[in-house]
Coordinates of C-alpha atoms in Angstrom, one line a residue:
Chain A
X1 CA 0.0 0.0 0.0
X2 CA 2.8 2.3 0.8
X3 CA 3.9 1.4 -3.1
X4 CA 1.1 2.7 -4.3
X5 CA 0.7 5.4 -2.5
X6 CA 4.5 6.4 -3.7
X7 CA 4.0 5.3 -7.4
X8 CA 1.0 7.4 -7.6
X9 CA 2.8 10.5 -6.2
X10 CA 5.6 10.2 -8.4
X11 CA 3.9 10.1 -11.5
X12 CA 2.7 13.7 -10.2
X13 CA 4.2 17.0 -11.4
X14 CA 6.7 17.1 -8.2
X15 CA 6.4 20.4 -6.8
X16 CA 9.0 21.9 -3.7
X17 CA 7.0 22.7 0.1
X18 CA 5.3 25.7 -0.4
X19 CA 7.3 27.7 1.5
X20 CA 10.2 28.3 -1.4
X21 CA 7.5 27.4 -4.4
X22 CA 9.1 28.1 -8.1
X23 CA 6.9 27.6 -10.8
X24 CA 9.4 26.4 -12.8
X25 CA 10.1 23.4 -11.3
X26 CA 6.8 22.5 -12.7
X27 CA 7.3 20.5 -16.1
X28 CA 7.7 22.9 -18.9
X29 CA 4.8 22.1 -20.7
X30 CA 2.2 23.3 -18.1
X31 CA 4.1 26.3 -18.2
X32 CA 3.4 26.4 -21.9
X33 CA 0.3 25.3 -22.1
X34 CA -1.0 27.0 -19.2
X35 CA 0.5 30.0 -18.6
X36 CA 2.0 31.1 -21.6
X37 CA -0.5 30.8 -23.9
X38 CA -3.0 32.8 -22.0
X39 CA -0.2 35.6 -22.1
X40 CA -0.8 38.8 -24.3
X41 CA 1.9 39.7 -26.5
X42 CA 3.9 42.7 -24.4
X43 CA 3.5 40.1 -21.3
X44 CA 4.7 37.5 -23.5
X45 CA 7.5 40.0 -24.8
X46 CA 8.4 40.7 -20.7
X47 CA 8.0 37.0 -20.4
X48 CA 10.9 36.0 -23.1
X49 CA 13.2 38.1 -21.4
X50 CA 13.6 37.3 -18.2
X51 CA 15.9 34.3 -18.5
X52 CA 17.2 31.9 -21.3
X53 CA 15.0 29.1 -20.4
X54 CA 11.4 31.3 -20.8
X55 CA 13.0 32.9 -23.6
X56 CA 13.1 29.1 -25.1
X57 CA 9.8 28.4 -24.2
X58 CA 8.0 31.5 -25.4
X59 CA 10.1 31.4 -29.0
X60 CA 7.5 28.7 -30.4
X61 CA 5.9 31.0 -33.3
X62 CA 2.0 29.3 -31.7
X63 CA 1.9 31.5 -28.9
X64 CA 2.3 34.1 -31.4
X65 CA 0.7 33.6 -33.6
X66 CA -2.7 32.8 -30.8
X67 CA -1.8 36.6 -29.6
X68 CA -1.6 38.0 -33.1
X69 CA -4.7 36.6 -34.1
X70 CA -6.6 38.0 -30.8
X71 CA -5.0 41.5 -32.0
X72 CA -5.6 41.4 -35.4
X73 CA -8.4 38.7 -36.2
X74 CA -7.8 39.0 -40.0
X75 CA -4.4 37.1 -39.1
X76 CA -6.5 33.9 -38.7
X77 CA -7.0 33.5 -42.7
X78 CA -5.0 30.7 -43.7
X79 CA -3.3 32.9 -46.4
X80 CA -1.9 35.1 -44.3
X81 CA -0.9 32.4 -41.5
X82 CA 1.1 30.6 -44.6
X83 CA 2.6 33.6 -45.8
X84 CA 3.8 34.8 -42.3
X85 CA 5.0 31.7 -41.5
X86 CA 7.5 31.9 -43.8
X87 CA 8.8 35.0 -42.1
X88 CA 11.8 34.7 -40.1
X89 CA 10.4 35.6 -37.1
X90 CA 7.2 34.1 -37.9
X91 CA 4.3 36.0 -36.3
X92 CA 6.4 37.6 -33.9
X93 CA 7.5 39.8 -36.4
X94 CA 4.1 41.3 -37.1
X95 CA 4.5 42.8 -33.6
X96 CA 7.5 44.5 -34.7
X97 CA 6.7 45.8 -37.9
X98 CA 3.1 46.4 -37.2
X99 CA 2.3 46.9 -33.7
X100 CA 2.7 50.9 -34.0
X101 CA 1.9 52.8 -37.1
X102 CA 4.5 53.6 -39.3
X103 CA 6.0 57.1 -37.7
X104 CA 6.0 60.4 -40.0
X105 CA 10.2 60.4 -40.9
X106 CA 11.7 63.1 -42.7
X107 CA 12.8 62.6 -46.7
X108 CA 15.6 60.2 -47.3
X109 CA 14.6 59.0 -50.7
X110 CA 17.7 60.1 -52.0
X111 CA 20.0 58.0 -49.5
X112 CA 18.4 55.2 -50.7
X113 CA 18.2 52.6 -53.8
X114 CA 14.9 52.5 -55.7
X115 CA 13.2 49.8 -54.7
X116 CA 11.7 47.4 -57.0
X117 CA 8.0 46.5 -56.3
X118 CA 6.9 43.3 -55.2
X119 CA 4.6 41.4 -57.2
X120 CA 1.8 41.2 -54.4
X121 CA 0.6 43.3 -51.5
X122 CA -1.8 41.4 -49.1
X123 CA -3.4 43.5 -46.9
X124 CA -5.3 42.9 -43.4
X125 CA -7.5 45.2 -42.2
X126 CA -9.5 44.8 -38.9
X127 CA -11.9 47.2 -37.8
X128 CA -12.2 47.3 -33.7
X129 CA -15.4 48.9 -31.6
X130 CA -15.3 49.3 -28.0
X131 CA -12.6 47.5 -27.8
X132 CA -14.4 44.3 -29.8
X133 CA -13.4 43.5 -33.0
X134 CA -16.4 44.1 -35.4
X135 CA -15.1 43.5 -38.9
X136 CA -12.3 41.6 -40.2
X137 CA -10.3 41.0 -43.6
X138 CA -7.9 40.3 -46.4
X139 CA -7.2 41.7 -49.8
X140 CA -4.4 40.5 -52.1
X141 CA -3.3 42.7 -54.8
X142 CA -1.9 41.9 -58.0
X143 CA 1.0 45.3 -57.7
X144 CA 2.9 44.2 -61.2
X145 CA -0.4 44.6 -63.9
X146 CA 0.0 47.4 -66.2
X147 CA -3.7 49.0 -64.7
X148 CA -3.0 49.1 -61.6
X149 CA 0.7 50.8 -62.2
X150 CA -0.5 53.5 -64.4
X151 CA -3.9 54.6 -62.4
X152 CA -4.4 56.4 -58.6
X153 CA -3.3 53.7 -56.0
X154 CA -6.2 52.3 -54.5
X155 CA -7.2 49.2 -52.6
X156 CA -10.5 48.4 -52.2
X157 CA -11.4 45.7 -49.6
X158 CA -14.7 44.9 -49.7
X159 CA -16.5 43.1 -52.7
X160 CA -18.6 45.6 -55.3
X161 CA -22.6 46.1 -53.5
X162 CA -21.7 44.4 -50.0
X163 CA -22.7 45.4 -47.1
X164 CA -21.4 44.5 -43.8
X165 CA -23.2 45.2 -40.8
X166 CA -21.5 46.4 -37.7
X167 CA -22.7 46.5 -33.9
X168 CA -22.7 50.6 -34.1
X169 CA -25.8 52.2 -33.5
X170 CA -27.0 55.1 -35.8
X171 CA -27.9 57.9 -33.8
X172 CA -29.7 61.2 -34.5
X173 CA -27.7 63.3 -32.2
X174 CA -24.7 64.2 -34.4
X175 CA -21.7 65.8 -32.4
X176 CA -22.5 63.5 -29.3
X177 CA -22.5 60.4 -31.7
X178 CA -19.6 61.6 -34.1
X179 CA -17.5 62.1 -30.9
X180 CA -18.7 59.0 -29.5
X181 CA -17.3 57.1 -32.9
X182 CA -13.7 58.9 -32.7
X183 CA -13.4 57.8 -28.8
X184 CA -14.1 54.1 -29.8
X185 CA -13.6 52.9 -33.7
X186 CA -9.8 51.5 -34.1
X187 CA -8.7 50.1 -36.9
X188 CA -6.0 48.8 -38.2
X189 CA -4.6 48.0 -42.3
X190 CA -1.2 45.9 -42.1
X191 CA 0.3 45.9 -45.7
X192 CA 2.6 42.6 -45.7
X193 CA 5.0 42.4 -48.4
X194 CA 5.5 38.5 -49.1
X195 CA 8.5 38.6 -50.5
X196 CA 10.6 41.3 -48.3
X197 CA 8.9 39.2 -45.8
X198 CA 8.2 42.8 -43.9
X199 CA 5.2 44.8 -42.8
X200 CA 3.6 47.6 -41.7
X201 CA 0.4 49.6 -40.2
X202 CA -0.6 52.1 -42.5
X203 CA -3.6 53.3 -40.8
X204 CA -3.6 56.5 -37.5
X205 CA -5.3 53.3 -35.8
X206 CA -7.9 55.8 -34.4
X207 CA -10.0 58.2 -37.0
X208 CA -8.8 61.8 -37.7
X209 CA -12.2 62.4 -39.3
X210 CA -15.3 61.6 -38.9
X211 CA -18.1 63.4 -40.9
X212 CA -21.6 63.1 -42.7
X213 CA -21.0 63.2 -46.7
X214 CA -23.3 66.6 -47.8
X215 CA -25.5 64.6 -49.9
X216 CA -25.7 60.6 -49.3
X217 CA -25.7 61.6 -45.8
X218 CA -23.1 58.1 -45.4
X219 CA -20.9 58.4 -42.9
X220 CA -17.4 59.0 -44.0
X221 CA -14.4 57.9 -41.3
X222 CA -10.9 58.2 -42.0
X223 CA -7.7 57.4 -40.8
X224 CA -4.5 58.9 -42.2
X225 CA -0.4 58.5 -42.1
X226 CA 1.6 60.8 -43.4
X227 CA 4.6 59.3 -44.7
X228 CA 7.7 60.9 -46.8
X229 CA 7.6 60.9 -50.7
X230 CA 10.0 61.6 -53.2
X231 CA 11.8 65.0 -52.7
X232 CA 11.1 68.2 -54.6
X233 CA 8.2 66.8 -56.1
X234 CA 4.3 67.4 -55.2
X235 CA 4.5 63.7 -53.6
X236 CA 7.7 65.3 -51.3
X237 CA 4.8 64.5 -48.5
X238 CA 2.1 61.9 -48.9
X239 CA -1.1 61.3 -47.0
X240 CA -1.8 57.4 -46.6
X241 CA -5.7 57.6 -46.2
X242 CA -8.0 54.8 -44.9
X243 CA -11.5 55.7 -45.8
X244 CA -14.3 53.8 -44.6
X245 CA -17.6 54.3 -45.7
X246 CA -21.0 53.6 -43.8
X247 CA -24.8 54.0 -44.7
X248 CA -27.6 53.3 -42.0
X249 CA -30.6 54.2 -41.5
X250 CA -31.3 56.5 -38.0
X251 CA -32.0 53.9 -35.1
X252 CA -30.4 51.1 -37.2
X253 CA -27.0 49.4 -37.4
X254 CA -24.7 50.6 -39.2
X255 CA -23.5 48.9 -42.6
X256 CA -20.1 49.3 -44.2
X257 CA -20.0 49.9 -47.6
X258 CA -16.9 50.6 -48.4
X259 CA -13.2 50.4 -46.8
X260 CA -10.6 51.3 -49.5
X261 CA -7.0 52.8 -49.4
X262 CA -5.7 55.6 -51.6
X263 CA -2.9 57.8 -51.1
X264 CA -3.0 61.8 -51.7
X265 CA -0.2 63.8 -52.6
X266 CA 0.6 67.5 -51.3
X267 CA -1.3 69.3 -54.1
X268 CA -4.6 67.2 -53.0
X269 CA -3.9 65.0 -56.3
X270 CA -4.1 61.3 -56.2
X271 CA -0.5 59.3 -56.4
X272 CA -0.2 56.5 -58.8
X273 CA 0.1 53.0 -58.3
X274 CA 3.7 52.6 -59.5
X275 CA 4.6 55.4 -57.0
X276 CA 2.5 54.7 -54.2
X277 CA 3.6 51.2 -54.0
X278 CA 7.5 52.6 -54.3
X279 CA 6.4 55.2 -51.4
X280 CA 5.0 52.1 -49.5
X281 CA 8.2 49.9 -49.9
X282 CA 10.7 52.8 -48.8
X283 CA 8.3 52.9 -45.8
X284 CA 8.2 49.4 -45.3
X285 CA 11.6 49.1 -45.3
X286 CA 13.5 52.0 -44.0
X287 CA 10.4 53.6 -41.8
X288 CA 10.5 53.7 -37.9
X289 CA 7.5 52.2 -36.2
X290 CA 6.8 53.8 -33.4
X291 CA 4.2 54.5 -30.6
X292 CA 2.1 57.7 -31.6
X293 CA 3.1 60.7 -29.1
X294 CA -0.1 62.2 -27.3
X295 CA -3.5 61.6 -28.2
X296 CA -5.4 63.8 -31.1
X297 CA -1.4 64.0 -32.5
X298 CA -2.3 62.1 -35.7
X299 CA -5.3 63.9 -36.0
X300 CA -3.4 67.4 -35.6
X301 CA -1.0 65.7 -38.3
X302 CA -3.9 64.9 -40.9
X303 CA -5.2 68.5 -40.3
X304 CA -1.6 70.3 -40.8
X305 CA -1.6 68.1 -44.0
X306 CA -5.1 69.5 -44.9
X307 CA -3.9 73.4 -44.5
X308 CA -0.6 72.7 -46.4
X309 CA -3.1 71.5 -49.4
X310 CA -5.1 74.6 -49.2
X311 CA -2.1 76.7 -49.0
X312 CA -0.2 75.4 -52.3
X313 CA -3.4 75.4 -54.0
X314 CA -4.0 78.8 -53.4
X315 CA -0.3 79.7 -53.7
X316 CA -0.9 78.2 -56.9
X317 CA -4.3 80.0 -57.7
X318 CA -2.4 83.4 -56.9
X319 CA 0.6 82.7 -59.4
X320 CA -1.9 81.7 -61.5
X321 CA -3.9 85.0 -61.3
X322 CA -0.9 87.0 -61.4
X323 CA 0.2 84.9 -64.6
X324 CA -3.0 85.8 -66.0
X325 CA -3.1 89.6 -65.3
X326 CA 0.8 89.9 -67.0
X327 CA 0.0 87.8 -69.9
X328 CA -3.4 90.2 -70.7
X329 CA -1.0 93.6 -69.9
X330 CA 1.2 92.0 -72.5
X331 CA -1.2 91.6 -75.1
X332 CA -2.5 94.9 -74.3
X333 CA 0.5 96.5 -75.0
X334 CA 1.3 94.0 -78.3
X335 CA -1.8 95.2 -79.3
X336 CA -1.4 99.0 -78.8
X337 CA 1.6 98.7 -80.4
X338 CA 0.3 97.1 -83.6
X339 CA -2.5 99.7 -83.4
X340 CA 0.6 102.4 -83.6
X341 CA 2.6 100.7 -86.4
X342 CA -1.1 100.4 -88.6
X343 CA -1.1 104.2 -87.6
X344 CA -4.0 104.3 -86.1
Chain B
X1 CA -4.9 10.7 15.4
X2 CA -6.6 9.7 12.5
X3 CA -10.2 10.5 12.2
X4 CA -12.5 7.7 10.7
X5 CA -15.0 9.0 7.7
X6 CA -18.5 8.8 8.8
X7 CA -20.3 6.1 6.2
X8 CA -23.3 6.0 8.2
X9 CA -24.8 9.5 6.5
X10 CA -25.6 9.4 2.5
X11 CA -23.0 12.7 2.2
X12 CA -20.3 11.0 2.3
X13 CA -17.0 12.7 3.9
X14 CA -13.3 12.0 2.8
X15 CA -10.5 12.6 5.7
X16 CA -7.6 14.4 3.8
X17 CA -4.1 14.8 5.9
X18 CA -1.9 17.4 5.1
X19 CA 1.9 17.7 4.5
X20 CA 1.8 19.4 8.0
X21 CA -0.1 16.8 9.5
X22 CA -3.4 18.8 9.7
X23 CA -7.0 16.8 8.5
X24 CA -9.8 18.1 7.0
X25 CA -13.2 16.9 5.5
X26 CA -14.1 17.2 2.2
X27 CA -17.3 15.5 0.6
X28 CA -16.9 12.6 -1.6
X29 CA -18.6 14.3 -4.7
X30 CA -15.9 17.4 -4.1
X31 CA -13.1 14.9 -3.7
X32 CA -14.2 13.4 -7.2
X33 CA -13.0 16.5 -8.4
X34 CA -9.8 16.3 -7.8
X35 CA -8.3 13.3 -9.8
X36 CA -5.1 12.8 -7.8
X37 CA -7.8 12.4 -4.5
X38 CA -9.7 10.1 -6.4
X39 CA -7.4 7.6 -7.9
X40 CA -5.9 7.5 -3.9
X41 CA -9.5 6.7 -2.7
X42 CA -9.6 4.4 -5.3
X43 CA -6.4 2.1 -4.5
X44 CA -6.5 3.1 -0.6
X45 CA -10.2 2.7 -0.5
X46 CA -12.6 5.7 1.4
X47 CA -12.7 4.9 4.9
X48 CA -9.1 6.0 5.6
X49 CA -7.4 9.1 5.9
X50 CA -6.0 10.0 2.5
X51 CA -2.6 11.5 2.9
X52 CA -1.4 14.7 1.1
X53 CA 2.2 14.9 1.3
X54 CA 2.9 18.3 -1.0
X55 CA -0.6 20.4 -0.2
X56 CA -0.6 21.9 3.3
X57 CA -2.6 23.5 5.9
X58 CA -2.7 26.5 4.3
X59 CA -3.9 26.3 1.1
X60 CA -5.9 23.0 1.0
X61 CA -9.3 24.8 2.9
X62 CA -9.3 27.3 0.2
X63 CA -9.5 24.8 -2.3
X64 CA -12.1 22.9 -0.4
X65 CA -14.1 26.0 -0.5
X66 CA -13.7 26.2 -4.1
X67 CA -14.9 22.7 -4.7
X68 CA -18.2 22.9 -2.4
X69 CA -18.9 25.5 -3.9
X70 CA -18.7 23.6 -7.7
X71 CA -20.6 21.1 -6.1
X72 CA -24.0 22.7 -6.1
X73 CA -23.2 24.6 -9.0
X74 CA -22.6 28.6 -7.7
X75 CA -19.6 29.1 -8.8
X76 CA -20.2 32.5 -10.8
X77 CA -17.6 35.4 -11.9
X78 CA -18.2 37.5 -9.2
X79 CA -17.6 34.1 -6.7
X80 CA -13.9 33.9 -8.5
X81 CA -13.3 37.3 -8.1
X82 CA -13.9 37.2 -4.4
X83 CA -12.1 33.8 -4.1
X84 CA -8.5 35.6 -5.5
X85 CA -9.1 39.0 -4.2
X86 CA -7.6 38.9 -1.2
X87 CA -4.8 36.8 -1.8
X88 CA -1.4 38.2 -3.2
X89 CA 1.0 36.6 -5.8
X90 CA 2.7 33.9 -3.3
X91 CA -0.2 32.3 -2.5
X92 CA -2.0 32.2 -5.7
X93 CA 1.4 30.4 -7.1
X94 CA 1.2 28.3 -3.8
X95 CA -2.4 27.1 -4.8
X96 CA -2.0 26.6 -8.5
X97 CA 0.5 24.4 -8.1
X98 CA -1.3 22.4 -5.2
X99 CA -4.4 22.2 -7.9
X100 CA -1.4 20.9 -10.4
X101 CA -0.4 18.1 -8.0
X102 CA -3.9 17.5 -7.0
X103 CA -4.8 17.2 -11.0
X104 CA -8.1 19.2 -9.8
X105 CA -8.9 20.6 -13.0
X106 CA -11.2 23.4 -12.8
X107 CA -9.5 25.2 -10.2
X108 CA -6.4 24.9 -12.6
X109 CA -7.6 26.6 -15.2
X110 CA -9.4 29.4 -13.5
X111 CA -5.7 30.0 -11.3
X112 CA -4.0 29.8 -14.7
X113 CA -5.9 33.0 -16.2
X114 CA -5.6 34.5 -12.6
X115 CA -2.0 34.4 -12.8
X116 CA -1.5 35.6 -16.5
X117 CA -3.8 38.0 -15.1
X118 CA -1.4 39.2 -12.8
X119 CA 1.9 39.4 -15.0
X120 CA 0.0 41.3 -17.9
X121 CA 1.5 44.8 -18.4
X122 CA 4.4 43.9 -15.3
X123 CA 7.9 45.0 -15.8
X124 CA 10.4 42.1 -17.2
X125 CA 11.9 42.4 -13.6
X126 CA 8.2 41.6 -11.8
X127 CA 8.1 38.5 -14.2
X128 CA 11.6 36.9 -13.3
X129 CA 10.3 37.8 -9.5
X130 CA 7.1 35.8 -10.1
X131 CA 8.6 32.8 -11.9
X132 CA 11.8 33.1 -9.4
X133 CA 14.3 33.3 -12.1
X134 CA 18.0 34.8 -13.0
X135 CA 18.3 37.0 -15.5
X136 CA 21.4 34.7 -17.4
X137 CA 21.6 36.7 -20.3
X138 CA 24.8 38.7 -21.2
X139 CA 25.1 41.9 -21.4
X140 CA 25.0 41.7 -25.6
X141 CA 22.3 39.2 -25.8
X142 CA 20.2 41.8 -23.1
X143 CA 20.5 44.6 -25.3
X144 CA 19.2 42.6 -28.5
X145 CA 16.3 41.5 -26.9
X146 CA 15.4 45.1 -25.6
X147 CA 15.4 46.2 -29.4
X148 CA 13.3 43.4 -30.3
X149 CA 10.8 44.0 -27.9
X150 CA 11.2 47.7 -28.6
X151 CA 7.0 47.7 -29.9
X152 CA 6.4 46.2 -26.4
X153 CA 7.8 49.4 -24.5
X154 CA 5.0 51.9 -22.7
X155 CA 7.2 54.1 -22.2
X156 CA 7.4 53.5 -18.1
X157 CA 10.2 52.8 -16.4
X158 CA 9.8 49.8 -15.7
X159 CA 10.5 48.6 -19.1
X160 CA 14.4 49.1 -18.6

């Protein structure tokens, strides 16, 4: 009986008197199972660095790749799992080259080589309310094709005439419901390059606008990065615009309609898709990810882009007056003078 | 001293001896619960004192209490929260890995969230604290993990 009683016991996950307990002198994989994989990912960043022998356990790319998909659900498509398994860092990497939105950096295009363009994008967007994730998923995009090179860069996620319906409730007190959307939308668009095997949020991750379009009445949210261009040139700044567009009716849901990408260059003109993706893959690449500084400071950054528009354009309307009112004294005066040689 | 179960009522009673020599009741539908009991009662039989050699005094009637109150079936959020409340990181550890050894697999889980709980947003020094590790990393290998958690940082201190 005594056997028994020690046989069973030792078949037991020994553990030390409670007085001096360490967890780890539990067998790894309750650790793992247990513990680990109900970790987020900054605890299981913390976790990994405490000691060698956590940092081996929290290295397998499943505990990532759980977190990433409670982040981001769009993650979860097996596309996307395939591709970023491929990474070298597997899912962990989307942490680092996603986590934070791609920080505004100062020009450098001429410090570095052209990049050639990949011959997909994939894109994963997931749209977040209260804190719950509402809408989720994937485009990939063809970036070599001839039509998409030569016209505006856009990316439209949804399918032509779908509708979507989201737990948001229409509601006919404007301000109160337009501030109420700011305060709790999120959403994030993570471009993944498959074959740099990098990525990157493109998106301010909370709106910098939210407004009622003047005659559909559909509501209109966007979230904008403003990235570095080429130099000297109208795309010398660039605004990478998420726009995502919602009809409803007033004490209804509210249906998404549309959630597309586009990217706007300092004169209010649309870049192209050979640019735009070259824009994107100097970002990708040689951008700095980092947490946004204060809140409202991407939507301050949007509206500074918005002035700096409006002030070229009428810098440009003025030239273009000014232009105008030379040329007509010139030809006033041509025509004077031709009046004087005919001898009039 | 060893006290004898009562058989004579239909609630049956187990007798369960601590490390520390302490005994306490438990109900035989409670003490199903908790696997490692079980397959003891099973080879030692009911009517003697089981003997737990790694669960003491001082954990073992909060785990009772968790299990009566599985037993009829209250055991609600707000019941959890009350059950951890009070008890700080030590003791927590202490009773999940009692509920490891004593395979009682309910309360496992619900201690495992509770302590994942507990380390989310801590500093990498409050982790090593809680799992009672070294930090054996050199000082190169330190500062290449620091930029590869970079994203992770808040900004607080307590990220250094």
């Amino acid at each position: 009986m005594v056997m028994a009683i020690a046989s069973i016991e030792s078949t037991m996950a020994s553990s030390s008197s409670s007085s001096s307990s360490s967890i780890l002198t539990m067998h790894h994989d309750i650790i793992h199972t247990h513990i680990l994989t109900r970790l987020d990912a900054t605890t299981l960043a913390s976790t990994a660095a405490t000691c060698s022998h956590l940092r081996h356990l929290c290295h397998d790319n499943h505990l990532w790749q759980k977190t990433a998909a409670t982040t981001w659900p769009s993650l979860l498509y097996p596309t996307i799992c395939h591709v970023i398994s491929t990474f070298p860092n597997g899912h962990r990497s989307i942490f680092s080259d996603a986590f934070h939105t791609l920080h505004q950096y100062s020009s450098y295009s001429n410090d570095h080589r052209p990049l050639p363009p990949p011959p997909e994008l994939i894109s994963a967007v997931d749209i977040h309310y209260k804190g719950k994730p509402v809408f989720s998923r994937i485009r990939q995009t063809k970036t070599e094709k001839n039509m998409f090179l030569s016209s505006p860069l856009w990316i439209e996620i949804m399918e032509p005439n779908e509708l979507v319906p989201m737990p948001v409730k229409f509601v006919r007190k404007e301000e109160e419901w337009i501030k109420h959307l700011e305060d709790n939308l999120y959403l994030s668009w993570i471009l993944i390059d498959p074959t740099r095997k990098r990525s990157m949020n493109v998106s301010s991750q909370k709106p910098v606008s939210v407004r009622r379009h003047w005659l559909t009445r559909d509501v209109e949210i966007l979230f904008s990065v403003i990235m570095a261009g080429e130099t000297r040139r109208a795309t010398e700044m660039v605004q990478c615009m998420v726009k995502v567009t919602c009809c409803g009716k007033v004490g209804g849901e509210l249906h998404v309609r549309e959630v597309n990408l586009v990217m706007e260059d300092m004169d209010g003109g649309k870049v192209s898709g050979k640019e735009g993706v070259g824009i994107l893959m100097k970002a990708m690449e040689f951008g700095e990810r980092k947490k946004v500084g204060g809140e409202g400071e991407m939507k301050m950054r949007f509206e500074r882009f918005l002035n700096l528009v409006r002030e070229r354009r009428e810098m440009k309307f003025r030239r273009k007056k000014q232009w105008d009112g030379f040329s007509m004294v010139v030809a006033f005066v041509v025509c004077v003078w031709f009046c004087y040689l005919a001898g009039f | 001293m060893a006290q004898e179960a009562s058989s004579s009522t239909s609630s049956k009673t187990i007798s369960l001896k601590t490390g520390d020599g302490e005994i306490f009741e438990i109900e035989a539908s409670a003490a199903k619960q908790m696997k490692t009991v079980q397959r003891l009662i099973d080879d030692l039989g009911d009517d003697i004192t089981i003997p737990l050699h790694n669960v003491f005094s001082k954990e073992l009637p909060k785990i009772i209490e968790y299990y009566k109150k599985d037993i009829t079936g209250e055991i609600t959020k707000d019941f959890e929260a009350e059950f951890v409340k009070d008890l700080n990181d030590d003791e927590v550890k202490v009773l999940f890995l009692a509920a490891n050894y004593l395979d009682a697999n309910k309360l496992f889980e619900f201690l495992s969230q509770n302590i994942a709980d507990r380390l989310e947003s801590k500093s990498v020094e409050y982790v090593r604290k809680y799992f009672g590790v070294e930090n054996d990393f050199t000082p190169e290998e330190e500062s290449k993990l620091r930029e590869e958690r970079a994203w992770s940082f808040r900004g607080i201190k307590e990220d250094e």
